[in-house]
């Protein structure tokens, strides 16, 4: 699931953070001012400030992280190679923090038909012994 790092607990935590930003105009303006550049262009002072604020917000994140029961696997193609697939089992703790990505809101990537097609492709690859690594 492309939203594997997004739990309802993360959504609850985000609402707490957004609420705080809505209430505190000074903080909101400072976040916008300090984060307007790419991370590689930010000053050490701005990076340290961001780290401090992240830890401040992280201390307020109390939402229960809810994940499906059972085993969790990550499936990746190696360097975009359609013939080389990596499957590995991971712990739910690997998903304790929300990871943001520019593609996470691309709803075309989260279509159930796409999941089914990718799983079918994975099955075919494994059936044809075209997998790279199977760490179960």
XYZ file of C-alpha atoms in Angstrom:
136
model
C 0.000 0.000 0.000
C 1.538 3.352 -0.988
C -0.011 4.806 2.154
C 1.739 2.262 4.364
C 3.392 5.064 6.291
C 0.087 6.850 6.855
C -2.011 5.667 9.764
C -5.148 7.225 11.205
C -2.928 8.130 14.161
C -0.803 10.230 11.815
C -3.927 12.002 10.574
C -4.923 12.779 14.159
C -1.417 14.075 14.869
C -1.485 16.237 11.733
C -4.715 17.876 12.884
C -3.015 18.781 16.183
C -0.088 20.336 14.323
C -2.294 22.204 11.846
C -4.402 23.513 14.710
C -1.304 24.827 16.463
C -0.104 26.489 13.261
C -3.529 28.065 12.737
C -3.500 29.498 16.258
C 0.100 30.762 16.187
C 0.632 33.208 13.316
C 4.234 33.959 14.374
C 5.153 30.272 14.267
C 3.321 29.792 10.970
C 5.155 32.729 9.361
C 8.492 31.540 10.725
C 7.940 28.026 9.335
C 7.175 29.486 5.911
C 10.146 31.854 6.036
C 12.676 29.261 7.220
C 11.560 26.489 4.855
C 11.119 28.400 1.595
C 14.449 27.121 0.219
C 15.413 23.597 -0.730
C 16.913 21.672 2.149
C 20.336 21.730 0.447
C 20.171 25.547 0.364
C 19.047 26.063 3.967
C 21.427 27.528 6.547
C 22.680 25.438 9.465
C 20.691 27.752 11.750
C 17.465 27.107 9.828
C 18.080 23.349 9.792
C 18.702 23.350 13.542
C 15.517 25.397 14.078
C 13.532 22.929 11.934
C 14.921 20.000 13.923
C 13.965 21.694 17.198
C 10.430 22.429 15.952
C 10.075 18.880 14.605
C 10.961 17.495 18.033
C 8.509 19.962 19.613
C 5.693 18.722 17.379
C 6.787 15.095 17.715
C 6.331 15.386 21.478
C 2.689 16.279 20.887
C 2.025 13.366 18.532
C 0.032 10.927 20.620
C -2.235 9.290 18.015
C -2.420 5.492 18.075
C -0.804 4.179 14.922
C -3.118 1.601 13.401
C -1.801 -0.987 10.970
C -3.334 -4.120 9.501
C -2.668 -7.276 11.522
C -0.171 -9.810 10.295
C 3.088 -9.531 8.420
C 4.138 -6.419 6.530
C 6.221 -6.619 3.385
C 7.914 -4.015 1.231
C 8.017 -4.751 -2.469
C 10.379 -2.715 -4.645
C 11.725 -2.893 -8.127
C 15.502 -2.640 -8.152
C 16.472 0.652 -9.800
C 13.197 0.692 -11.711
C 14.078 -2.603 -13.407
C 10.836 -4.459 -14.169
C 12.702 -7.782 -14.117
C 14.346 -7.353 -10.717
C 12.059 -7.298 -7.655
C 13.034 -7.085 -3.983
C 10.599 -8.362 -1.337
C 11.383 -8.110 2.345
C 9.457 -8.438 5.562
C 9.588 -5.409 7.850
C 8.348 -4.467 11.284
C 5.432 -2.117 11.846
C 7.900 0.094 13.726
C 9.459 0.915 10.341
C 6.329 2.992 9.743
C 6.123 4.877 13.039
C 6.908 8.198 11.389
C 4.986 9.775 8.568
C 7.013 10.076 5.367
C 5.862 12.750 2.958
C 6.377 12.373 -0.748
C 5.358 14.536 -3.700
C 3.674 11.457 -5.202
C 1.671 10.410 -2.144
C -1.343 12.493 -3.159
C -1.289 11.257 -6.756
C -4.558 9.326 -6.605
C -3.791 7.519 -9.872
C -1.075 5.624 -7.948
C -3.606 4.398 -5.368
C -6.159 2.830 -7.681
C -7.145 -0.702 -6.543
C -6.914 -1.928 -10.145
C -3.293 -0.804 -10.199
C -2.582 -2.791 -7.005
C -4.129 -5.876 -8.538
C -2.121 -5.485 -11.759
C 1.130 -5.005 -9.826
C 0.455 -8.053 -7.639
C -0.308 -10.104 -10.756
C 2.959 -8.890 -12.300
C 4.786 -9.838 -9.095
C 3.226 -13.303 -9.136
C 4.261 -13.780 -12.759
C 7.803 -12.630 -11.972
C 8.104 -15.058 -9.073
C 6.570 -17.862 -11.134
C 9.157 -17.211 -13.840
C 11.962 -17.012 -11.222
C 12.691 -13.415 -12.199
C 12.868 -12.098 -8.655
C 15.966 -10.569 -7.073
C 15.602 -11.220 -3.358
C 12.948 -12.952 -1.322
C 13.582 -12.361 2.403
C 10.568 -13.861 4.123
